[in-house]
Short mmCIF file of N, CA and C in Angstrom, two decimals:
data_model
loop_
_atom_site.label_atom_id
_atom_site.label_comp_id
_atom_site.label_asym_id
_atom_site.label_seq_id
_atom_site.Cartn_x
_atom_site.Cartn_y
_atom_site.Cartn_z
N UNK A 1 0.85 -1.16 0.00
CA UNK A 1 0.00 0.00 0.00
C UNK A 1 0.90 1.24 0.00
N UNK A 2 0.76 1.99 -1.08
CA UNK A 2 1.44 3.41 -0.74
C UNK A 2 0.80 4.49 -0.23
N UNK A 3 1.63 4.94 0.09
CA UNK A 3 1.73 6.28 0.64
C UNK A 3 0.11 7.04 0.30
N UNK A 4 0.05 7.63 -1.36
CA UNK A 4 -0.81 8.25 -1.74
C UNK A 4 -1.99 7.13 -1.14
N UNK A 5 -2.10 5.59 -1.63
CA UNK A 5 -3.60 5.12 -1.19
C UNK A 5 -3.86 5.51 0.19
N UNK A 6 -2.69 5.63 1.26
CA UNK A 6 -3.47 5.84 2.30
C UNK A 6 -3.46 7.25 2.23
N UNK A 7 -3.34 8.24 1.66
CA UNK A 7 -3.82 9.14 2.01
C UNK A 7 -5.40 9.44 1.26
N UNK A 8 -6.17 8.96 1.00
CA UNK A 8 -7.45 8.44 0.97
C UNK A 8 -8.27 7.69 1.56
N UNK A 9 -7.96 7.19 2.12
CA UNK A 9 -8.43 5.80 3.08
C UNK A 9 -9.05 6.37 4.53
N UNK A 10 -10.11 5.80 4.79
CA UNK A 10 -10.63 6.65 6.06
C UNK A 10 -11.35 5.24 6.46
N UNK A 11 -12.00 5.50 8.21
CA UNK A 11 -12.56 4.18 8.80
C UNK A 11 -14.32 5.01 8.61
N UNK A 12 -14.87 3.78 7.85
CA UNK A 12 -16.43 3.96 7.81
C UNK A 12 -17.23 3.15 8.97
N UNK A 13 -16.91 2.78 9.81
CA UNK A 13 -17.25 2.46 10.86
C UNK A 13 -18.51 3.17 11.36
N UNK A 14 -19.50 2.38 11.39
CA UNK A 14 -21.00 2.90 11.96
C UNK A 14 -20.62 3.80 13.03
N UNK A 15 -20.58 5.05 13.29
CA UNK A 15 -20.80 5.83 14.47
C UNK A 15 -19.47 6.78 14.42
N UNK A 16 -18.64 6.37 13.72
CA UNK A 16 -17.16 7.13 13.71
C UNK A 16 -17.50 8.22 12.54
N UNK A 17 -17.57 9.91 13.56
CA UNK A 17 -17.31 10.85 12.86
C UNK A 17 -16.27 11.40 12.10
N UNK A 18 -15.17 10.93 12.65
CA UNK A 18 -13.56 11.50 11.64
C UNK A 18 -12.53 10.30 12.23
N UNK A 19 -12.67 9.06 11.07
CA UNK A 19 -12.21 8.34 10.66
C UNK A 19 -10.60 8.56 10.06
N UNK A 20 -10.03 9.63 9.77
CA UNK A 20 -9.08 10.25 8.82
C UNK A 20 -7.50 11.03 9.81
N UNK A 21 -6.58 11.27 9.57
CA UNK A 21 -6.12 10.04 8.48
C UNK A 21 -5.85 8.62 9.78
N UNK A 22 -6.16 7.53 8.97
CA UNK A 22 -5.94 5.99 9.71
C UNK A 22 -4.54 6.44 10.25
N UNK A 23 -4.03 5.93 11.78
CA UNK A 23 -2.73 5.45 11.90
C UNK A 23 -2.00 4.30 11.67
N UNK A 24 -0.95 4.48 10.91
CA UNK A 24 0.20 3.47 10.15
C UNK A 24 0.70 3.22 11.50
N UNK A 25 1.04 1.47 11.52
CA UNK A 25 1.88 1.23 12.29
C UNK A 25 2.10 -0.77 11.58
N UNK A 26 3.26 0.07 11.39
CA UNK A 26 3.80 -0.44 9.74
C UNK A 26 4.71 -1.21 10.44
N UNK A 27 4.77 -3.01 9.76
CA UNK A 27 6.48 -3.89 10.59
C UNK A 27 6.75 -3.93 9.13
N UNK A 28 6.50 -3.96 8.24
CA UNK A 28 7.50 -4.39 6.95
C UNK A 28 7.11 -3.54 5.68
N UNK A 29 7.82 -2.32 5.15
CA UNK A 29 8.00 -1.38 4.10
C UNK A 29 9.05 -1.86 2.89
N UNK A 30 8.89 -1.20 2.12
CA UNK A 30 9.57 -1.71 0.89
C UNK A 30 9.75 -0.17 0.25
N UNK A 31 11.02 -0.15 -0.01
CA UNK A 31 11.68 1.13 -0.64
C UNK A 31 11.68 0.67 -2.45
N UNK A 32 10.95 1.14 -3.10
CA UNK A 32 11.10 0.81 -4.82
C UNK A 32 11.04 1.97 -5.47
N UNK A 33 12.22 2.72 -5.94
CA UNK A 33 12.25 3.52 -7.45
C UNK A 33 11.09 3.52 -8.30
N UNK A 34 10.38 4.70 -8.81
CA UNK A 34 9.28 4.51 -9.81
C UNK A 34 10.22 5.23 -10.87
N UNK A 35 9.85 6.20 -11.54
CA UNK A 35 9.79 7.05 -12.69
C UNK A 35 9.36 8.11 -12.22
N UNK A 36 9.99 9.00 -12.38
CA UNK A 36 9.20 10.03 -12.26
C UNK A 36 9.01 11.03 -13.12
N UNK A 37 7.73 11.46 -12.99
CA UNK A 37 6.70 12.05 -14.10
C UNK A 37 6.28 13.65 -13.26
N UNK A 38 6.83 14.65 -13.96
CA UNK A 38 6.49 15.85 -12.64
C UNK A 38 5.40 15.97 -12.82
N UNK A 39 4.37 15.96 -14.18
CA UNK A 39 3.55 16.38 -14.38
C UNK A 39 2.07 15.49 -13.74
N UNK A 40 2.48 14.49 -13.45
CA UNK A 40 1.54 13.53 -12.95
C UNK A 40 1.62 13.66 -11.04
N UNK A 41 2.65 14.36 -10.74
CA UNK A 41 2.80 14.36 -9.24
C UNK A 41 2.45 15.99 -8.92
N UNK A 42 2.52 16.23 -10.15
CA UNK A 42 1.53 18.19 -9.85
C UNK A 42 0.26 17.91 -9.96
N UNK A 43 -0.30 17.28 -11.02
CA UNK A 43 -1.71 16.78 -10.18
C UNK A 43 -1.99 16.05 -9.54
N UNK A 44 -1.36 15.61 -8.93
CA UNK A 44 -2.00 14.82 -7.12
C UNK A 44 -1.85 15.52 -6.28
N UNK A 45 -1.44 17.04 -6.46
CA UNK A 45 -1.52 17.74 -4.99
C UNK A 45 -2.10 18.33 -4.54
N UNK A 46 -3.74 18.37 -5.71
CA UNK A 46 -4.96 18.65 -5.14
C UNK A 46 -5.65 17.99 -4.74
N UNK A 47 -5.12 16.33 -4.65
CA UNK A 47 -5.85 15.33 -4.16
C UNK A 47 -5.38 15.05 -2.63
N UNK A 48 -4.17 15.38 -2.10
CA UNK A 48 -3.07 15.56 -1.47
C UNK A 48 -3.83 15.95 -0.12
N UNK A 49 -4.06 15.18 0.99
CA UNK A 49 -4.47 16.33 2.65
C UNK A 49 -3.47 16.40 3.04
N UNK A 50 -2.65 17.07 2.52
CA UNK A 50 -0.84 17.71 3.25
C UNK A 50 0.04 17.14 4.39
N UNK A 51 -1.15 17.32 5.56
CA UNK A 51 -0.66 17.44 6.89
C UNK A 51 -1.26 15.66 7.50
N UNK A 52 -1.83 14.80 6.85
CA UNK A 52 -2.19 13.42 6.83
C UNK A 52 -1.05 12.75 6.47
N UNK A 53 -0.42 13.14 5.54
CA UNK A 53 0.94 12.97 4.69
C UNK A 53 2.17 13.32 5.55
N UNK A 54 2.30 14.29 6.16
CA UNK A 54 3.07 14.26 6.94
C UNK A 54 3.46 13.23 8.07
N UNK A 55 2.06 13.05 8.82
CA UNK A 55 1.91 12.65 9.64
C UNK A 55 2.18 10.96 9.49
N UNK A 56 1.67 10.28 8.46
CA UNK A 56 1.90 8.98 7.55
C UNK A 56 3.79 8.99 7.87
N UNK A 57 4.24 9.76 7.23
CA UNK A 57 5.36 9.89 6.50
C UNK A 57 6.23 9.59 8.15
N UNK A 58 6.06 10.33 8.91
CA UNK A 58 6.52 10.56 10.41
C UNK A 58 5.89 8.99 11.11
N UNK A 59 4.73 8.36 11.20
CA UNK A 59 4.81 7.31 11.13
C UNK A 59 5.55 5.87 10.78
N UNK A 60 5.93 6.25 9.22
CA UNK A 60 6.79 5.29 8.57
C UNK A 60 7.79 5.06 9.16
N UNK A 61 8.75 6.39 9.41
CA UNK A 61 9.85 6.50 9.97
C UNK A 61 10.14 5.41 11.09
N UNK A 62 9.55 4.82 11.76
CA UNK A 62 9.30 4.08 13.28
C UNK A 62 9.37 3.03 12.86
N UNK A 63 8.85 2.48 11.23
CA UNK A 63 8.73 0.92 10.91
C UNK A 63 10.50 0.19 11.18
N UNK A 64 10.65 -0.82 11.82
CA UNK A 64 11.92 -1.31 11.83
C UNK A 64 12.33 -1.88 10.49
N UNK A 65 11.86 -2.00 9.66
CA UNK A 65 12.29 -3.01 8.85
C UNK A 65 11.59 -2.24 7.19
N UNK A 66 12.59 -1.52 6.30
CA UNK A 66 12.13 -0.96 5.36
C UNK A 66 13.50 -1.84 4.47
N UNK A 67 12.49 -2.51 3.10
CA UNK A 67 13.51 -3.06 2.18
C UNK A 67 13.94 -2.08 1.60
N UNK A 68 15.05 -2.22 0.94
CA UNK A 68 15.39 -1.25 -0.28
C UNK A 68 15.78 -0.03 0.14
N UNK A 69 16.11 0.07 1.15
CA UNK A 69 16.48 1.74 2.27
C UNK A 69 18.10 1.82 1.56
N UNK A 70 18.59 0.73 1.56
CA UNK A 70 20.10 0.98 1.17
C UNK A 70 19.91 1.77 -0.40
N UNK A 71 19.45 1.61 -0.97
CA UNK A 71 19.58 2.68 -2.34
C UNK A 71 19.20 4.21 -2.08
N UNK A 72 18.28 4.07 -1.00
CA UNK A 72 17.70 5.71 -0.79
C UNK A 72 18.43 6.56 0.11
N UNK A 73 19.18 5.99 1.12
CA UNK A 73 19.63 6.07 2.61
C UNK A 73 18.42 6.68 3.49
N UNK A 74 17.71 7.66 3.00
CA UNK A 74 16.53 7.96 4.31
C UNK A 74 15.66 8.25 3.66
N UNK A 75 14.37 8.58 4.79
CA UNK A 75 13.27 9.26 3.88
C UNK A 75 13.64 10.52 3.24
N UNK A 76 12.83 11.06 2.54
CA UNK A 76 13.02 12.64 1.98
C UNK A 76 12.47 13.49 3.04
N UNK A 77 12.68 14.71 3.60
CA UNK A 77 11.96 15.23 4.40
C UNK A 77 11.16 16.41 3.71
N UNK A 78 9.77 16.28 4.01
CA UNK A 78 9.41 17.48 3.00
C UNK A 78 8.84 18.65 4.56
N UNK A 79 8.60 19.83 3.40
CA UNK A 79 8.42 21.13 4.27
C UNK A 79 7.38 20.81 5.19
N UNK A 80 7.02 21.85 6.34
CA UNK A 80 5.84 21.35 7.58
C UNK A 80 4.52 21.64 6.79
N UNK A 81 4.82 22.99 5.61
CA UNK A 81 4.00 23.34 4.75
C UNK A 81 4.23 23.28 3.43
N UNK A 82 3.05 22.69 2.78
CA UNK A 82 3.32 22.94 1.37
C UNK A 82 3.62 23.85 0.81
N UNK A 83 4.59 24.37 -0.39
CA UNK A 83 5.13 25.60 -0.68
C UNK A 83 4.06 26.22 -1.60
N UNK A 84 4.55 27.48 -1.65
CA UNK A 84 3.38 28.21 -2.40
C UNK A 84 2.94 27.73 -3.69
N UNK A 85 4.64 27.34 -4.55
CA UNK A 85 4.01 27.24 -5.60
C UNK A 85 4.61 26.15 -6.48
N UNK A 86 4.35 24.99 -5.68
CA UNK A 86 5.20 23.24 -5.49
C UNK A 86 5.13 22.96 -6.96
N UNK A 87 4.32 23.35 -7.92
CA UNK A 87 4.83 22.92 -9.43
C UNK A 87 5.47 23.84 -10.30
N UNK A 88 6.66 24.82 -9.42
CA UNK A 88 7.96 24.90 -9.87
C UNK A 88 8.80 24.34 -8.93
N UNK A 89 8.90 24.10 -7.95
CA UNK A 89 9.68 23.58 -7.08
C UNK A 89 10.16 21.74 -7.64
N UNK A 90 11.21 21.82 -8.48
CA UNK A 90 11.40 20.02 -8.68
C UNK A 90 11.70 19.30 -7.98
N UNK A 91 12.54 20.04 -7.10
CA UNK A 91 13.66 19.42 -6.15
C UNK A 91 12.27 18.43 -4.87
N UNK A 92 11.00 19.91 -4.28
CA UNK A 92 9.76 19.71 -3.63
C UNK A 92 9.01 18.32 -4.48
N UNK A 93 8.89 18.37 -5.74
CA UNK A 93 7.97 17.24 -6.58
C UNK A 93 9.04 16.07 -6.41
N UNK A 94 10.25 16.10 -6.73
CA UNK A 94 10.65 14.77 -6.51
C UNK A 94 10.46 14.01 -4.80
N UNK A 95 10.91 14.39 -4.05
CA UNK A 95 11.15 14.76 -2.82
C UNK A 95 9.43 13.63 -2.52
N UNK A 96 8.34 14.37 -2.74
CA UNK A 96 6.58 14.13 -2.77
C UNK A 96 6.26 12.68 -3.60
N UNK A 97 6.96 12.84 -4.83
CA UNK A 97 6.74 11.90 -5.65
C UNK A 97 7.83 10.18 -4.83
N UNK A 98 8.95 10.45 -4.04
CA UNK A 98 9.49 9.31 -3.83
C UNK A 98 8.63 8.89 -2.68
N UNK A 99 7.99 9.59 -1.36
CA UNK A 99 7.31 9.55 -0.38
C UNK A 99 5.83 9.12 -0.87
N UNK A 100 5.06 9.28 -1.91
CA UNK A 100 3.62 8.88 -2.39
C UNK A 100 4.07 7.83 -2.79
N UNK A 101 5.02 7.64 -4.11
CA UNK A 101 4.97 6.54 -4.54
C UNK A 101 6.21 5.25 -4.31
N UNK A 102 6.74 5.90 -4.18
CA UNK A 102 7.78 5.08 -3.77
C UNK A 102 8.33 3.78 -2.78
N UNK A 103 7.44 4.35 -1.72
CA UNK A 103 7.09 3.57 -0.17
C UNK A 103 5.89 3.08 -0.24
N UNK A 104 6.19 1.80 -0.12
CA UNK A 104 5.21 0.57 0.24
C UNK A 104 5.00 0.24 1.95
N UNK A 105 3.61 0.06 1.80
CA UNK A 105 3.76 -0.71 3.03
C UNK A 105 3.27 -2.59 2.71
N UNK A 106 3.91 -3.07 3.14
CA UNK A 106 3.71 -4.86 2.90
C UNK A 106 2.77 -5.01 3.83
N UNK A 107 3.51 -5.15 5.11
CA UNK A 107 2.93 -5.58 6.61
C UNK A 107 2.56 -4.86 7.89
N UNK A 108 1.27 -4.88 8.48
CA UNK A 108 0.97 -4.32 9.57
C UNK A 108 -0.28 -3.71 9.71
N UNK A 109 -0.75 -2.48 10.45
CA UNK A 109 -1.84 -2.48 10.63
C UNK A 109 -2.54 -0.59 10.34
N UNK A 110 -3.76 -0.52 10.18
CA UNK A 110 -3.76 0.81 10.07
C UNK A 110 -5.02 0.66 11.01
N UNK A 111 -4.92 1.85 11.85
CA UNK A 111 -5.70 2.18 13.44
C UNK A 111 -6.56 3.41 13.20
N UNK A 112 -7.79 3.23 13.02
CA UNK A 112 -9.43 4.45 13.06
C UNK A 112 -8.41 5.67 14.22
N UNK A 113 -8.72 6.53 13.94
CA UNK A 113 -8.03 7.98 15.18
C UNK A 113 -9.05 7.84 16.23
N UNK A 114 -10.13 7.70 15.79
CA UNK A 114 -11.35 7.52 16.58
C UNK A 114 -11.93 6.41 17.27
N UNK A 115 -12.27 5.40 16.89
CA UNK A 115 -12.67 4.30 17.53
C UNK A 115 -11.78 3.36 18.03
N UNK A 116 -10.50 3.09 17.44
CA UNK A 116 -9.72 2.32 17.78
C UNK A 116 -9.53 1.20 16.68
N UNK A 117 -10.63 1.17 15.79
CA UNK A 117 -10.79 -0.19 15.11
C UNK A 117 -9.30 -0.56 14.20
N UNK A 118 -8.74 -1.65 14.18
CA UNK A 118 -7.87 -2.14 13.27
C UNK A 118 -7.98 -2.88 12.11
N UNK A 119 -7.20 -2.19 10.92
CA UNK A 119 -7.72 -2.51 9.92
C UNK A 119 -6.14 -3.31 9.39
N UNK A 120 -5.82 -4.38 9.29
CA UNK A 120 -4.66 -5.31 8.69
C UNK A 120 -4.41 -4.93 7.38
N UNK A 121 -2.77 -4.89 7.49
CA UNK A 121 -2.66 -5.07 5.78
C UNK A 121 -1.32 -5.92 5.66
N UNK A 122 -1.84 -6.90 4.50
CA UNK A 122 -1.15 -8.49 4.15
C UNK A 122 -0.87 -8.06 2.98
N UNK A 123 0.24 -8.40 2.65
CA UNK A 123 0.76 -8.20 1.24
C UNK A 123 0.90 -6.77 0.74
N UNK A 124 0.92 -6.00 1.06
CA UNK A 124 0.35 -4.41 0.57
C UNK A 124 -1.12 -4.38 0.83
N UNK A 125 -1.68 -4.81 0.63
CA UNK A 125 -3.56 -5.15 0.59
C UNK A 125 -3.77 -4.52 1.97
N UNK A 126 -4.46 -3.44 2.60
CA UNK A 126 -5.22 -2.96 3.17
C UNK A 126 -6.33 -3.72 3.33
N UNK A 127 -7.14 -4.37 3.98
CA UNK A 127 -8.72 -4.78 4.15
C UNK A 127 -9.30 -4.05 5.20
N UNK A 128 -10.15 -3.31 4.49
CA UNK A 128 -10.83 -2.11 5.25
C UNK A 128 -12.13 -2.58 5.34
N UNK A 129 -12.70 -4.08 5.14
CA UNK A 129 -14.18 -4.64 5.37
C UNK A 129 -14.33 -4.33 6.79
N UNK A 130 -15.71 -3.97 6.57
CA UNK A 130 -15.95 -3.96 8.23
C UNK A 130 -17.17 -5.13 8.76
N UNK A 131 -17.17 -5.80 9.90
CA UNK A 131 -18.17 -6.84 10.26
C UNK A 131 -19.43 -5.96 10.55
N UNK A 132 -20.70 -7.12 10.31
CA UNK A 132 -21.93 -6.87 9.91
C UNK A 132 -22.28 -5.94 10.92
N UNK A 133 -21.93 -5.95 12.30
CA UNK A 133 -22.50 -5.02 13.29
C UNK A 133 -21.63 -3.87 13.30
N UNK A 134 -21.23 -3.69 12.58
CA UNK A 134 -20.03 -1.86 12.45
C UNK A 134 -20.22 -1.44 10.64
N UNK A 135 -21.54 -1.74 10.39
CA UNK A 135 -21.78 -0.76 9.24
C UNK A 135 -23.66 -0.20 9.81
#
């Protein structure tokens, strides 16, 4: 699961008003090189809740076990705020683009802010089903 899917992902949980953003608490990440395309990572940053992303990103950091770290050496650190005007900034789009797409999560769990509920993810796969009495 990357980065960008969870920054979409919310708990629909019968009764949970702000589901958003899930907490990552990630045992096994995977560092993989994409391509990068500026023009395809300038439009995702209106899809983008900034400060969910951050917060994800600051999460990750904690996972013990990230494959593929030896090619990157660390995360990228991006600004506390998005810059004014991030589709001239390349250095900002690459930086966004290795953190959305780049980082996998394999193994572990993502946690409602609100209810507590845990939602597993096997393989990259997120399963965000919820049982018959929590819809």
């Amino acid at each position: 699961m990357r980065l960008m899917t969870h920054n979409v992902l919310q708990c629909n949980k019968k009764g949970v008003q702000n589901g958003f953003p899930l907490i990552i608490k990630a045992t096994s990440m995977k560092y993989e090189e994409t391509p990068f395309d500026k023009s395809f990572v300038s439009a995702m940053i209106p899809k983008i809740e900034y400060h969910a992303l951050l917060k994800a990103v600051s999460e990750v950091q904690q996972c013990p076990n990230i494959a593929g770290m030896d090619k990157l050496g660390s995360l990228p650190v991006l600004p506390l705020a998005m810059p004014a005007n991030p589709d001239e900034d390349e250095d900002f789009l690459r930086r966004l683009h290795t953190v959305l797409f780049d980082l996998s999560m394999l193994e572990g769990e993502l946690v409602c802010p609100e209810s507590g509920r845990v939602f597993p993810v096997n393989d990259g796969i997120p399963n965000m089903l919820l049982n018959d009495d929590e819809v």
